[in-house]
C-alpha positions as protocol buffer text, in pm:
chain_id: "A"
residue {
  index: 1
  type: MET
  ca { x: 3094 y: -1996 z: -2361 }
}
residue {
  index: 2
  type: LYS
  ca { x: 2997 y: -1747 z: -2093 }
}
residue {
  index: 3
  type: ALA
  ca { x: 2913 y: -1490 z: -2302 }
}
residue {
  index: 4
  type: ILE
  ca { x: 2725 y: -1662 z: -2534 }
}
residue {
  index: 5
  type: THR
  ca { x: 2518 y: -1784 z: -2233 }
}
residue {
  index: 6
  type: THR
  ca { x: 2481 y: -1424 z: -2123 }
}
residue {
  index: 7
  type: GLY
  ca { x: 2344 y: -1336 z: -2449 }
}
residue {
  index: 8
  type: ILE
  ca { x: 2101 y: -1571 z: -2468 }
}
residue {
  index: 9
  type: CYS
  ca { x: 1965 y: -1511 z: -2113 }
}
residue {
  index: 10
  type: LEU
  ca { x: 1990 y: -1142 z: -2195 }
}
residue {
  index: 11
  type: SER
  ca { x: 1751 y: -1183 z: -2515 }
}
residue {
  index: 12
  type: LEU
  ca { x: 1510 y: -1377 z: -2363 }
}
residue {
  index: 13
  type: PHE
  ca { x: 1463 y: -1133 z: -2084 }
}
residue {
  index: 14
  type: VAL
  ca { x: 1407 y: -868 z: -2323 }
}
residue {
  index: 15
  type: SER
  ca { x: 1166 y: -1074 z: -2550 }
}
residue {
  index: 16
  type: ALA
  ca { x: 998 y: -1124 z: -2246 }
}
residue {
  index: 17
  type: GLN
  ca { x: 981 y: -816 z: -2131 }
}
residue {
  index: 18
  type: ALA
  ca { x: 844 y: -704 z: -2473 }
}
residue {
  index: 19
  type: GLN
  ca { x: 534 y: -865 z: -2396 }
}
residue {
  index: 20
  type: TRP
  ca { x: 408 y: -676 z: -2086 }
}
residue {
  index: 21
  type: GLN
  ca { x: 278 y: -345 z: -2080 }
}
residue {
  index: 22
  type: GLN
  ca { x: 89 y: -111 z: -1859 }
}
residue {
  index: 23
  type: VAL
  ca { x: -280 y: -81 z: -1888 }
}
residue {
  index: 24
  type: HIS
  ca { x: -409 y: 52 z: -1618 }
}
residue {
  index: 25
  type: VAL
  ca { x: -247 y: 279 z: -1325 }
}
residue {
  index: 26
  type: ASP
  ca { x: -490 y: 401 z: -983 }
}
residue {
  index: 27
  type: PRO
  ca { x: -234 y: 475 z: -727 }
}
residue {
  index: 28
  type: THR
  ca { x: -536 y: 450 z: -470 }
}
residue {
  index: 29
  type: MET
  ca { x: -624 y: 99 z: -570 }
}
residue {
  index: 30
  type: GLY
  ca { x: -455 y: -35 z: -287 }
}
residue {
  index: 31
  type: ALA
  ca { x: -430 y: -386 z: -439 }
}
residue {
  index: 32
  type: MET
  ca { x: -387 y: -696 z: -198 }
}
residue {
  index: 33
  type: GLN
  ca { x: -381 y: -1002 z: -432 }
}
residue {
  index: 34
  type: THR
  ca { x: -390 y: -1057 z: -801 }
}
residue {
  index: 35
  type: VAL
  ca { x: -512 y: -1372 z: -923 }
}
residue {
  index: 36
  type: ALA
  ca { x: -476 y: -1496 z: -1333 }
}
residue {
  index: 37
  type: LEU
  ca { x: -735 y: -1761 z: -1434 }
}
residue {
  index: 38
  type: ASN
  ca { x: -619 y: -1770 z: -1770 }
}
residue {
  index: 39
  type: LYS
  ca { x: -409 y: -1504 z: -2018 }
}
residue {
  index: 40
  type: ASP
  ca { x: -770 y: -1281 z: -2012 }
}
residue {
  index: 41
  type: THR
  ca { x: -894 y: -1309 z: -1684 }
}
residue {
  index: 42
  type: VAL
  ca { x: -764 y: -1176 z: -1384 }
}
residue {
  index: 43
  type: LEU
  ca { x: -900 y: -1052 z: -1053 }
}
residue {
  index: 44
  type: VAL
  ca { x: -741 y: -820 z: -826 }
}
residue {
  index: 45
  type: SER
  ca { x: -889 y: -787 z: -450 }
}
residue {
  index: 46
  type: ARG
  ca { x: -874 y: -460 z: -303 }
}
residue {
  index: 47
  type: ASN
  ca { x: -814 y: -296 z: 18 }
}
residue {
  index: 48
  type: TRP
  ca { x: -1188 y: -263 z: 119 }
}
residue {
  index: 49
  type: ASP
  ca { x: -1471 y: -447 z: -37 }
}
residue {
  index: 50
  type: GLN
  ca { x: -1376 y: -461 z: -393 }
}
residue {
  index: 51
  type: LEU
  ca { x: -1256 y: -683 z: -656 }
}
residue {
  index: 52
  type: LEU
  ca { x: -1167 y: -583 z: -998 }
}
residue {
  index: 53
  type: ARG
  ca { x: -1182 y: -820 z: -1283 }
}
residue {
  index: 54
  type: THR
  ca { x: -1066 y: -840 z: -1651 }
}
residue {
  index: 55
  type: THR
  ca { x: -1184 y: -1086 z: -1944 }
}
residue {
  index: 56
  type: ASP
  ca { x: -989 y: -900 z: -2200 }
}
residue {
  index: 57
  type: GLY
  ca { x: -624 y: -940 z: -2079 }
}
residue {
  index: 58
  type: GLY
  ca { x: -631 y: -572 z: -1891 }
}
residue {
  index: 59
  type: VAL
  ca { x: -805 y: -376 z: -2163 }
}
residue {
  index: 60
  type: ASN
  ca { x: -1084 y: -343 z: -1937 }
}
residue {
  index: 61
  type: TRP
  ca { x: -1190 y: -368 z: -1640 }
}
residue {
  index: 62
  type: ASP
  ca { x: -1527 y: -433 z: -1398 }
}
residue {
  index: 63
  type: THR
  ca { x: -1564 y: -360 z: -1039 }
}
residue {
  index: 64
  type: ILE
  ca { x: -1723 y: -587 z: -846 }
}
residue {
  index: 65
  type: THR
  ca { x: -1823 y: -479 z: -503 }
}
residue {
  index: 66
  type: LEU
  ca { x: -1888 y: -746 z: -201 }
}
residue {
  index: 67
  type: PRO
  ca { x: -2067 y: -564 z: 93 }
}
residue {
  index: 68
  type: ASN
  ca { x: -1890 y: -584 z: 432 }
}
residue {
  index: 69
  type: ALA
  ca { x: -1554 y: -753 z: 301 }
}
residue {
  index: 70
  type: GLN
  ca { x: -1231 y: -561 z: 374 }
}
residue {
  index: 71
  type: SER
  ca { x: -992 y: -827 z: 174 }
}
residue {
  index: 72
  type: TYR
  ca { x: -801 y: -1081 z: 329 }
}
residue {
  index: 73
  type: ARG
  ca { x: -776 y: -1331 z: 63 }
}
residue {
  index: 74
  type: LEU
  ca { x: -870 y: -1476 z: -278 }
}
residue {
  index: 75
  type: HIS
  ca { x: -810 y: -1814 z: -390 }
}
residue {
  index: 76
  type: PHE
  ca { x: -935 y: -2022 z: -665 }
}
residue {
  index: 77
  type: ILE
  ca { x: -955 y: -2381 z: -749 }
}
residue {
  index: 78
  type: ASP
  ca { x: -999 y: -2395 z: -1103 }
}
residue {
  index: 79
  type: GLN
  ca { x: -1058 y: -2143 z: -1321 }
}
residue {
  index: 80
  type: LEU
  ca { x: -1421 y: -2121 z: -1273 }
}
residue {
  index: 81
  type: HIS
  ca { x: -1452 y: -2187 z: -873 }
}
residue {
  index: 82
  type: GLY
  ca { x: -1328 y: -1926 z: -629 }
}
residue {
  index: 83
  type: PHE
  ca { x: -1377 y: -1811 z: -274 }
}
residue {
  index: 84
  type: TYR
  ca { x: -1317 y: -1444 z: -110 }
}
residue {
  index: 85
  type: ALA
  ca { x: -1293 y: -1400 z: 261 }
}
residue {
  index: 86
  type: GLY
  ca { x: -1310 y: -1044 z: 388 }
}
residue {
  index: 87
  type: SER
  ca { x: -1467 y: -887 z: 719 }
}
residue {
  index: 88
  type: ALA
  ca { x: -1558 y: -529 z: 791 }
}
residue {
  index: 89
  type: SER
  ca { x: -1369 y: -347 z: 1051 }
}
residue {
  index: 90
  type: PHE
  ca { x: -1670 y: -378 z: 1289 }
}
residue {
  index: 91
  type: GLN
  ca { x: -1722 y: -726 z: 1276 }
}
residue {
  index: 92
  type: THR
  ca { x: -1575 y: -1026 z: 1476 }
}
residue {
  index: 93
  type: SER
  ca { x: -1593 y: -1309 z: 1227 }
}
residue {
  index: 94
  type: PRO
  ca { x: -1503 y: -1294 z: 838 }
}
residue {
  index: 95
  type: THR
  ca { x: -1753 y: -1319 z: 559 }
}
residue {
  index: 96
  type: PHE
  ca { x: -1679 y: -1555 z: 286 }
}
residue {
  index: 97
  type: PHE
  ca { x: -1790 y: -1561 z: -56 }
}
residue {
  index: 98
  type: LYS
  ca { x: -1775 y: -1813 z: -378 }
}
residue {
  index: 99
  type: THR
  ca { x: -1784 y: -1802 z: -727 }
}
residue {
  index: 100
  type: SER
  ca { x: -1903 y: -2054 z: -973 }
}
residue {
  index: 101
  type: HIS
  ca { x: -1835 y: -1803 z: -1269 }
}
residue {
  index: 102
  type: ALA
  ca { x: -1503 y: -1725 z: -1261 }
}
residue {
  index: 103
  type: GLY
  ca { x: -1555 y: -1406 z: -1035 }
}
residue {
  index: 104
  type: ALA
  ca { x: -1849 y: -1253 z: -1289 }
}
residue {
  index: 105
  type: THR
  ca { x: -2091 y: -1328 z: -974 }
}
residue {
  index: 106
  type: TRP
  ca { x: -2064 y: -1409 z: -602 }
}
residue {
  index: 107
  type: GLN
  ca { x: -2262 y: -1534 z: -349 }
}
residue {
  index: 108
  type: THR
  ca { x: -2236 y: -1539 z: 47 }
}
residue {
  index: 109
  type: MET
  ca { x: -2143 y: -1853 z: 207 }
}
residue {
  index: 110
  type: ASN
  ca { x: -2341 y: -1904 z: 551 }
}
residue {
  index: 111
  type: PHE
  ca { x: -2217 y: -2102 z: 820 }
}
């Protein structure tokens, strides 16, 4: 029974691994956080003031620049609405952004 269970687990692991493939490598990217909104739309926050966004499962990536916003936190409450907190190193308070379009566009939040 133990051999059968091990074989089933191994075959599940192998079949799950077959679905993943490396599509983008950038050693200077400095990825901070990744958020998958669905199987096709993924956002990756970078060290400085940029997000990477794909809408085709990682085949193509767009770079979104958020001014004066070194990455702190990227959070989505659903597939459309999200928030990004960041700050330039010379600022004393964080900068906040929001999106209502799955990260395609971002607006500064003023408090």
